[in-house]
Amino acid sequence: MLPKLSPLPLKERFSLLFLEKGRLDVKDGAFVLIDKEGVRTHIPVGGVACLMLEPGSRVSHAAAVLAARAGTLLVWTGEAGVRLYSAGQPGGARSDKLLYQASLALDPEARLKVVRAMFAMRFGEPPPARRSVEQLRGLEGARVRALYENLAKQFGVKWTRRNYDPTAWNSGDVVNRCLSSATSCLYGLSEAAVLAAGYAPAIGFLHTGKPRSFVFDIADLFKFETVVPEAFRIAARKPHDPEGQTRRACRDSFRKKKLLKRIIPAIEDILAAGGKKPPPEYEDAVKPAYQDPEGLGDAGHRG
Amino acid sequence: MLVIVVENAPPRLRGRLAVWLLEVRAGVYVGRYSVKTREMIWKQVEEGIGEGNAVLCAPAPNDQGFEFATCGANRRLPRDMDGVRLVSFLPQGELGEGEL
């Protein structure tokens, strides 16, 4: 008999894979994409952090089960890779991590410390002292606008502002379309990382109130280092396939910057900046009846 | 870099290997993983190989620059020549343990 299939750590995986037009199924235990001519393409599902399914793909029950067991996030996307829905790698596997994250978000002092740590990580210098979260958000916005303008100047792209209409994709200008495609790559990867680390995507610090607030917090740490310059570089070339080229450029930049190795440690670092210990177990807690064998995967991977 | 070649392997093992590796030719799987992950994958091969046989090649910090491991019976047998690992090819009919 084959040993149990369990997830691999995120840092050993390939970042993203976009799949379109075909049926995802399982043949002899392998994850395959079958097109309408019956051509089968094996997908090494366990070696990818996040599979992006584009319109025109169908997923069988067995394929979703295999993706879940391999700990791979499936993201259903709309036109040009904009995210719609995700599944396959359920989060919330670690109550200790969730309680720790929530305890930081609930304590105003700890939350401010986390937000300050994110600011410092993002801009390479600590934020000015005695600022509220709201004031830091304002400072951040001003810096981000300046970064966009600088990049536009550097690559010779006309820039008005970050602007897009999610209901009418083709209405945006090229640079905004490249940016949307680029950020959705980064969000897919960040969501996979937040879930793999065992945290809740909805409990954010700078961003709040969205299902993926924490994902946006984490993605912002790396956004201007990885995907945004790529989007401007691609937009400056005026390609006929801006979204596709942007994706490929983003994947290269994830690899060059070793993002998959860095992203989970970065999540742990900014949460640790909150200065709280993970909540202790209750004394009357009853231990699980049996301990699951430890897999190779990350903390939040099931099995 | 990690290469695994399987012969006469059950389909469920071949499918399992395709979860992490790319099958570039029939029975030839390629990927790039850490040592720990490689050991996990090789354990799957050892447990699932059945009547077949398999070989794994991976880089290693030795003179040859690579190492290999085998499981199941094959006419080609690994042979240690003063710390250098080579392969001996048995004549037909004189097969290793449990040969085909």
Short mmCIF file of C-alpha atoms in Angstrom, two decimals:
data_model
loop_
_atom_site.label_atom_id
_atom_site.label_comp_id
_atom_site.label_asym_id
_atom_site.label_seq_id
_atom_site.Cartn_x
_atom_site.Cartn_y
_atom_site.Cartn_z
CA MET A 1 0.00 0.00 0.00
CA LEU A 2 1.08 3.56 -0.66
CA PRO A 3 1.69 5.77 2.38
CA LYS A 4 -0.80 8.57 3.07
CA LEU A 5 -0.66 11.57 0.76
CA SER A 6 0.19 14.71 2.71
CA PRO A 7 1.03 18.32 1.79
CA LEU A 8 4.52 19.64 1.10
CA PRO A 9 5.77 22.89 2.67
CA LEU A 10 5.01 26.02 0.66
CA LYS A 11 8.67 26.98 0.33
CA GLU A 12 9.41 23.98 -1.90
CA ARG A 13 6.64 24.70 -4.32
CA PHE A 14 6.26 26.47 -7.60
CA SER A 15 4.18 29.66 -7.16
CA LEU A 16 1.17 29.70 -9.48
CA LEU A 17 -0.27 27.74 -12.36
CA PHE A 18 -3.09 29.06 -14.54
CA LEU A 19 -5.37 26.44 -16.12
CA GLU A 20 -8.06 27.05 -18.68
CA LYS A 21 -10.40 25.13 -20.98
CA GLY A 22 -10.55 21.58 -19.82
CA ARG A 23 -11.78 19.13 -17.28
CA LEU A 24 -9.77 18.57 -14.14
CA ASP A 25 -9.97 15.01 -13.00
CA VAL A 26 -8.00 12.27 -11.30
CA LYS A 27 -6.57 9.37 -13.29
CA ASP A 28 -4.69 6.63 -11.40
CA GLY A 29 -4.31 9.02 -8.50
CA ALA A 30 -2.75 11.79 -10.62
CA PHE A 31 -4.25 15.24 -11.17
CA VAL A 32 -4.96 15.67 -14.90
CA LEU A 33 -6.36 18.34 -17.18
CA ILE A 34 -8.27 16.77 -20.06
CA ASP A 35 -9.16 18.96 -23.03
CA LYS A 36 -11.99 18.40 -25.48
CA GLU A 37 -9.80 16.33 -27.81
CA GLY A 38 -9.09 14.00 -24.90
CA VAL A 39 -5.49 15.14 -24.49
CA ARG A 40 -4.36 14.62 -20.91
CA THR A 41 -1.90 16.93 -19.17
CA HIS A 42 -0.59 15.88 -15.79
CA ILE A 43 -0.52 18.69 -13.24
CA PRO A 44 1.93 18.22 -10.35
CA VAL A 45 -0.71 19.55 -7.98
CA GLY A 46 1.30 18.90 -4.82
CA GLY A 47 4.21 20.96 -6.12
CA VAL A 48 2.23 24.16 -6.77
CA ALA A 49 1.19 26.69 -4.12
CA CYS A 50 -1.96 27.83 -5.87
CA LEU A 51 -3.86 26.67 -8.96
CA MET A 52 -5.70 29.48 -10.73
CA LEU A 53 -8.70 28.10 -12.66
CA GLU A 54 -9.83 30.30 -15.49
CA PRO A 55 -13.26 30.36 -17.12
CA GLY A 56 -13.77 27.21 -19.18
CA SER A 57 -12.48 24.74 -16.62
CA ARG A 58 -14.52 22.11 -14.80
CA VAL A 59 -13.43 20.35 -11.67
CA SER A 60 -14.49 16.87 -10.63
CA HIS A 61 -15.13 15.79 -7.06
CA ALA A 62 -12.02 13.58 -7.09
CA ALA A 63 -9.86 16.47 -8.32
CA ALA A 64 -11.02 18.77 -5.51
CA VAL A 65 -10.37 16.00 -2.98
CA LEU A 66 -6.86 15.44 -4.32
CA ALA A 67 -6.08 19.19 -4.26
CA ALA A 68 -7.24 19.34 -0.65
CA ARG A 69 -5.11 16.36 0.36
CA ALA A 70 -2.09 17.84 -1.39
CA GLY A 71 -2.72 21.14 0.47
CA THR A 72 -3.05 23.14 -2.74
CA LEU A 73 -5.30 26.16 -2.95
CA LEU A 74 -7.72 26.23 -5.88
CA VAL A 75 -8.76 29.72 -6.93
CA TRP A 76 -11.57 30.19 -9.44
CA THR A 77 -10.88 33.34 -11.37
CA GLY A 78 -12.81 35.51 -13.77
CA GLU A 79 -11.52 37.34 -16.78
CA ALA A 80 -7.77 37.97 -16.68
CA GLY A 81 -7.19 36.14 -13.45
CA VAL A 82 -9.28 38.29 -11.14
CA ARG A 83 -10.22 36.14 -8.20
CA LEU A 84 -13.76 34.96 -7.59
CA TYR A 85 -13.76 32.06 -5.18
CA SER A 86 -11.31 29.70 -3.60
CA ALA A 87 -11.32 26.26 -2.03
CA GLY A 88 -9.24 23.13 -1.83
CA GLN A 89 -7.05 24.10 1.08
CA PRO A 90 -9.33 24.81 3.99
CA GLY A 91 -7.96 27.21 6.57
CA GLY A 92 -8.67 27.32 10.26
CA ALA A 93 -6.88 24.05 10.98
CA ARG A 94 -5.01 25.44 13.98
CA SER A 95 -7.08 26.86 16.82
CA ASP A 96 -3.96 28.05 18.68
CA LYS A 97 -2.88 30.16 15.67
CA LEU A 98 -6.38 31.56 15.16
CA LEU A 99 -6.73 32.54 18.82
CA TYR A 100 -3.28 34.13 18.76
CA GLN A 101 -4.11 36.15 15.64
CA ALA A 102 -7.48 37.21 17.09
CA SER A 103 -5.94 38.18 20.45
CA LEU A 104 -3.53 40.51 18.62
CA ALA A 105 -6.29 42.05 16.53
CA LEU A 106 -8.51 42.58 19.59
CA ASP A 107 -5.86 44.39 21.65
CA PRO A 108 -5.46 47.99 20.35
CA GLU A 109 -1.89 48.21 21.61
CA ALA A 110 -0.81 44.93 19.99
CA ARG A 111 -2.65 45.81 16.80
CA LEU A 112 -0.77 49.12 16.54
CA LYS A 113 2.53 47.29 17.07
CA VAL A 114 1.68 44.86 14.27
CA VAL A 115 0.72 47.70 11.94
CA ARG A 116 3.98 49.52 12.77
CA ALA A 117 5.96 46.34 12.06
CA MET A 118 4.23 45.99 8.70
CA PHE A 119 5.06 49.62 7.87
CA ALA A 120 8.71 49.07 8.82
CA MET A 121 8.97 45.87 6.80
CA ARG A 122 7.37 47.49 3.81
CA PHE A 123 9.32 50.73 3.61
CA GLY A 124 12.57 49.60 5.23
CA GLU A 125 12.37 52.19 8.02
CA PRO A 126 10.26 52.47 11.18
CA PRO A 127 7.23 54.77 11.00
CA PRO A 128 7.26 58.06 12.96
CA ALA A 129 6.46 57.61 16.66
CA ARG A 130 3.09 58.25 18.29
CA ARG A 131 0.86 57.73 15.28
CA SER A 132 -2.50 55.98 15.31
CA VAL A 133 -3.41 53.21 12.90
CA GLU A 134 -5.51 55.73 10.97
CA GLN A 135 -2.58 58.15 10.69
CA LEU A 136 -0.27 55.35 9.57
CA ARG A 137 -2.79 54.39 6.92
CA GLY A 138 -2.67 57.98 5.64
CA LEU A 139 1.14 58.00 5.58
CA GLU A 140 1.13 54.71 3.76
CA GLY A 141 -1.34 55.97 1.15
CA ALA A 142 0.81 59.02 0.43
CA ARG A 143 3.94 56.87 0.05
CA VAL A 144 2.15 54.43 -2.22
CA ARG A 145 0.93 57.22 -4.51
CA ALA A 146 4.48 58.56 -4.73
CA LEU A 147 5.78 55.06 -5.53
CA TYR A 148 3.27 54.68 -8.37
CA GLU A 149 4.25 58.07 -9.80
CA ASN A 150 7.95 57.28 -9.58
CA LEU A 151 7.51 53.95 -11.33
CA ALA A 152 5.40 55.56 -14.05
CA LYS A 153 8.17 58.11 -14.63
CA GLN A 154 10.87 55.45 -14.57
CA PHE A 155 9.15 53.28 -17.19
CA GLY A 156 7.71 56.16 -19.20
CA VAL A 157 4.09 55.18 -18.69
CA LYS A 158 1.23 57.66 -18.52
CA TRP A 159 -0.22 57.44 -15.03
CA THR A 160 -3.33 59.06 -13.66
CA ARG A 161 -4.27 56.93 -10.67
CA ARG A 162 -5.00 53.37 -9.60
CA ASN A 163 -8.36 52.82 -11.13
CA TYR A 164 -10.33 49.87 -12.38
CA ASP A 165 -13.89 48.73 -12.79
CA PRO A 166 -14.29 45.08 -11.81
CA THR A 167 -17.52 44.83 -13.80
CA ALA A 168 -16.05 46.15 -17.08
CA TRP A 169 -12.59 44.71 -17.43
CA ASN A 170 -11.53 46.18 -20.75
CA SER A 171 -12.45 49.71 -19.76
CA GLY A 172 -9.27 50.26 -17.74
CA ASP A 173 -6.04 51.61 -19.22
CA VAL A 174 -3.25 49.14 -19.94
CA VAL A 175 -1.22 49.91 -16.86
CA ASN A 176 -4.22 49.46 -14.57
CA ARG A 177 -5.08 46.17 -16.24
CA CYS A 178 -1.50 44.97 -15.76
CA LEU A 179 -1.66 46.04 -12.13
CA SER A 180 -4.93 44.17 -11.54
CA SER A 181 -3.55 41.03 -13.11
CA ALA A 182 -0.33 41.35 -11.11
CA THR A 183 -2.00 41.95 -7.77
CA SER A 184 -4.39 39.04 -8.26
CA CYS A 185 -1.34 36.75 -8.69
CA LEU A 186 0.13 38.10 -5.47
CA TYR A 187 -3.20 37.80 -3.61
CA GLY A 188 -3.57 34.15 -4.69
CA LEU A 189 -0.12 33.36 -3.39
CA SER A 190 -0.60 35.35 -0.17
CA GLU A 191 -3.90 33.62 0.52
CA ALA A 192 -2.25 30.23 0.06
CA ALA A 193 0.50 31.33 2.48
CA VAL A 194 -1.88 32.68 5.15
CA LEU A 195 -3.87 29.44 5.05
CA ALA A 196 -0.77 27.24 5.01
CA ALA A 197 0.58 29.10 8.04
CA GLY A 198 -2.69 28.34 9.84
CA TYR A 199 -4.11 31.89 10.13
CA ALA A 200 -7.48 33.38 9.21
CA PRO A 201 -7.60 35.39 5.97
CA ALA A 202 -10.35 37.66 7.33
CA ILE A 203 -8.63 38.94 10.49
CA GLY A 204 -6.53 41.82 9.21
CA PHE A 205 -4.69 44.65 10.93
CA LEU A 206 -4.33 47.54 8.52
CA HIS A 207 -7.11 46.20 6.31
CA THR A 208 -10.30 45.18 8.06
CA GLY A 209 -13.83 44.14 7.27
CA LYS A 210 -13.14 42.08 4.12
CA PRO A 211 -13.04 38.28 3.77
CA ARG A 212 -9.36 38.59 2.81
CA SER A 213 -8.21 41.52 4.95
CA PHE A 214 -5.16 39.71 6.30
CA VAL A 215 -4.28 38.51 2.79
CA PHE A 216 -4.17 42.16 1.66
CA ASP A 217 -2.03 43.07 4.68
CA ILE A 218 0.48 40.36 3.81
CA ALA A 219 0.42 41.01 0.06
CA ASP A 220 1.14 44.70 0.67
CA LEU A 221 4.42 43.78 2.37
CA PHE A 222 5.74 42.47 -0.93
CA LYS A 223 3.66 44.32 -3.51
CA PHE A 224 6.09 47.07 -4.43
CA GLU A 225 9.07 44.77 -4.27
CA THR A 226 7.64 42.17 -6.65
CA VAL A 227 4.55 42.68 -8.76
CA VAL A 228 4.05 46.44 -9.17
CA PRO A 229 7.36 47.19 -10.96
CA GLU A 230 6.70 44.19 -13.22
CA ALA A 231 3.25 45.53 -14.13
CA PHE A 232 4.73 48.92 -15.09
CA ARG A 233 7.54 47.30 -17.04
CA ILE A 234 5.07 45.19 -19.04
CA ALA A 235 2.67 48.09 -19.57
CA ALA A 236 5.50 50.22 -21.00
CA ARG A 237 6.01 47.62 -23.75
CA LYS A 238 2.37 47.96 -24.89
CA PRO A 239 1.99 44.19 -25.45
CA HIS A 240 -1.06 42.66 -27.13
CA ASP A 241 -1.54 40.27 -24.20
CA PRO A 242 -0.85 42.44 -21.15
CA GLU A 243 -2.41 40.08 -18.58
CA GLY A 244 -0.57 36.96 -19.72
CA GLN A 245 2.79 38.70 -19.92
CA THR A 246 2.25 40.29 -16.51
CA ARG A 247 1.55 36.90 -14.93
CA ARG A 248 4.69 35.37 -16.34
CA ALA A 249 6.73 38.35 -15.21
CA CYS A 250 5.18 38.11 -11.73
CA ARG A 251 6.04 34.46 -11.44
CA ASP A 252 9.65 35.22 -12.37
CA SER A 253 9.81 37.96 -9.78
CA PHE A 254 8.36 35.64 -7.09
CA ARG A 255 11.14 33.20 -7.88
CA LYS A 256 13.90 35.81 -8.03
CA LYS A 257 12.84 37.34 -4.72
CA LYS A 258 12.40 33.88 -3.14
CA LEU A 259 8.91 34.90 -2.06
CA LEU A 260 7.69 31.40 -1.22
CA LYS A 261 10.55 30.97 1.24
CA ARG A 262 10.03 34.37 2.84
CA ILE A 263 6.29 34.80 3.05
CA ILE A 264 5.43 32.49 5.97
CA PRO A 265 8.38 33.67 8.12
CA ALA A 266 7.26 37.26 7.35
CA ILE A 267 3.74 36.48 8.59
CA GLU A 268 5.18 35.06 11.82
CA ASP A 269 7.51 38.06 12.24
CA ILE A 270 4.87 40.74 11.94
CA LEU A 271 2.52 38.89 14.31
CA ALA A 272 5.39 38.39 16.78
CA ALA A 273 5.88 42.19 16.71
CA GLY A 274 2.57 42.43 18.56
CA GLY A 275 4.51 41.31 21.62
CA LYS A 276 2.02 38.74 22.86
CA LYS A 277 2.50 35.10 23.64
CA PRO A 278 0.16 32.57 22.07
CA PRO A 279 -2.68 32.07 24.57
CA PRO A 280 -1.97 29.17 26.95
CA GLU A 281 -4.05 26.05 26.82
CA TYR A 282 -6.80 25.75 29.44
CA GLU A 283 -5.82 23.53 32.32
CA ASP A 284 -8.97 21.46 31.94
CA ALA A 285 -8.36 20.96 28.20
CA VAL A 286 -8.70 17.36 27.12
CA LYS A 287 -5.98 16.28 24.73
CA PRO A 288 -7.02 14.75 21.41
CA ALA A 289 -7.79 11.04 21.67
CA TYR A 290 -5.00 10.28 19.20
CA GLN A 291 -2.25 12.42 17.75
CA ASP A 292 -2.10 12.73 13.98
CA PRO A 293 1.31 11.81 12.58
CA GLU A 294 3.29 14.92 11.71
CA GLY A 295 3.56 15.58 7.97
CA LEU A 296 6.15 17.59 6.04
CA GLY A 297 3.72 20.42 5.36
CA ASP A 298 3.31 23.83 7.03
CA ALA A 299 1.49 24.41 10.31
CA GLY A 300 -1.90 25.07 8.74
CA HIS A 301 -1.91 22.10 6.40
CA ARG A 302 -4.31 19.35 7.36
CA GLY A 303 -2.79 15.85 7.53
CA MET B 1 17.07 18.11 -9.31
CA LEU B 2 15.52 14.74 -8.73
CA VAL B 3 14.92 12.00 -11.29
CA ILE B 4 13.00 8.79 -10.63
CA VAL B 5 12.64 6.05 -13.22
CA VAL B 6 10.13 3.28 -12.64
CA GLU B 7 9.60 0.07 -14.61
CA ASN B 8 6.60 -2.19 -14.36
CA ALA B 9 5.15 0.01 -11.57
CA PRO B 10 1.47 -0.23 -10.60
CA PRO B 11 -0.65 2.63 -12.04
CA ARG B 12 -1.49 3.94 -8.55
CA LEU B 13 2.20 4.54 -7.85
CA ARG B 14 2.68 6.25 -11.20
CA GLY B 15 -0.31 8.48 -10.45
CA ARG B 16 1.02 9.27 -6.98
CA LEU B 17 4.42 10.28 -8.36
CA ALA B 18 2.67 12.59 -10.84
CA VAL B 19 1.22 14.52 -7.87
CA TRP B 20 4.68 16.03 -7.26
CA LEU B 21 6.82 15.21 -10.30
CA LEU B 22 6.57 15.66 -14.04
CA GLU B 23 6.45 12.48 -16.15
CA VAL B 24 8.64 13.49 -19.11
CA ARG B 25 8.76 10.00 -20.68
CA ALA B 26 6.95 6.81 -19.73
CA GLY B 27 8.09 6.05 -16.18
CA VAL B 28 10.61 8.92 -16.01
CA TYR B 29 9.77 11.53 -13.37
CA VAL B 30 11.56 14.83 -12.79
CA GLY B 31 11.27 17.45 -10.06
CA ARG B 32 13.18 19.61 -7.66
CA TYR B 33 12.65 19.18 -3.94
CA SER B 34 14.48 19.18 -0.61
CA VAL B 35 16.15 16.09 0.80
CA LYS B 36 13.31 15.57 3.29
CA THR B 37 10.69 15.69 0.56
CA ARG B 38 12.79 13.44 -1.66
CA GLU B 39 12.92 10.87 1.15
CA MET B 40 9.15 11.07 1.54
CA ILE B 41 8.66 10.54 -2.21
CA TRP B 42 11.13 7.63 -2.24
CA LYS B 43 9.29 5.99 0.64
CA GLN B 44 6.14 6.11 -1.49
CA VAL B 45 8.06 4.33 -4.27
CA GLU B 46 9.40 1.67 -1.91
CA GLU B 47 5.96 0.99 -0.46
CA GLY B 48 4.12 1.04 -3.76
CA ILE B 49 6.52 -0.51 -6.27
CA GLY B 50 4.98 -4.01 -6.03
CA GLU B 51 6.54 -6.33 -8.62
CA GLY B 52 8.26 -3.48 -10.44
CA ASN B 53 11.56 -1.72 -9.91
CA ALA B 54 12.73 1.86 -9.59
CA VAL B 55 15.80 4.05 -9.40
CA LEU B 56 16.25 7.54 -7.98
CA CYS B 57 19.04 9.95 -8.93
CA ALA B 58 19.75 13.19 -7.11
CA PRO B 59 22.67 15.58 -6.62
CA ALA B 60 24.95 14.79 -3.68
CA PRO B 61 28.12 16.36 -2.22
CA ASN B 62 30.41 13.47 -3.25
CA ASP B 63 33.06 13.01 -5.97
CA GLN B 64 30.53 11.88 -8.49
CA GLY B 65 28.24 14.81 -7.70
CA PHE B 66 25.18 12.62 -7.54
CA GLU B 67 23.82 9.62 -5.76
CA PHE B 68 21.29 6.98 -6.67
CA ALA B 69 19.10 4.49 -4.90
CA THR B 70 17.27 1.48 -6.27
CA CYS B 71 14.44 -0.77 -5.25
CA GLY B 72 13.00 -3.92 -6.80
CA ALA B 73 14.97 -6.35 -8.92
CA ASN B 74 16.71 -5.31 -12.13
CA ARG B 75 19.54 -6.68 -14.29
CA ARG B 76 21.46 -3.54 -13.50
CA LEU B 77 22.83 -3.68 -9.96
CA PRO B 78 24.56 -0.88 -8.08
CA ARG B 79 28.17 -1.74 -7.25
CA ASP B 80 30.56 -0.02 -4.89
CA MET B 81 34.08 0.34 -6.34
CA ASP B 82 36.22 1.87 -3.58
CA GLY B 83 33.57 4.39 -2.61
CA VAL B 84 32.58 5.13 -6.21
CA ARG B 85 29.21 3.73 -7.06
CA LEU B 86 28.92 2.09 -10.45
CA VAL B 87 26.42 -0.23 -12.05
CA SER B 88 26.95 -3.88 -13.00
CA PHE B 89 24.86 -5.37 -15.78
CA LEU B 90 24.00 -9.01 -15.24
CA PRO B 91 23.87 -11.41 -18.19
CA GLN B 92 20.42 -12.65 -19.13
CA GLY B 93 19.14 -15.42 -16.87
CA GLU B 94 21.33 -14.50 -13.90
CA LEU B 95 18.97 -12.04 -12.35
CA GLY B 96 18.97 -10.43 -8.95
CA GLU B 97 16.64 -11.27 -6.10
CA GLY B 98 13.12 -12.08 -7.26
CA GLU B 99 13.93 -11.19 -10.86
CA LEU B 100 11.33 -11.02 -13.58
#
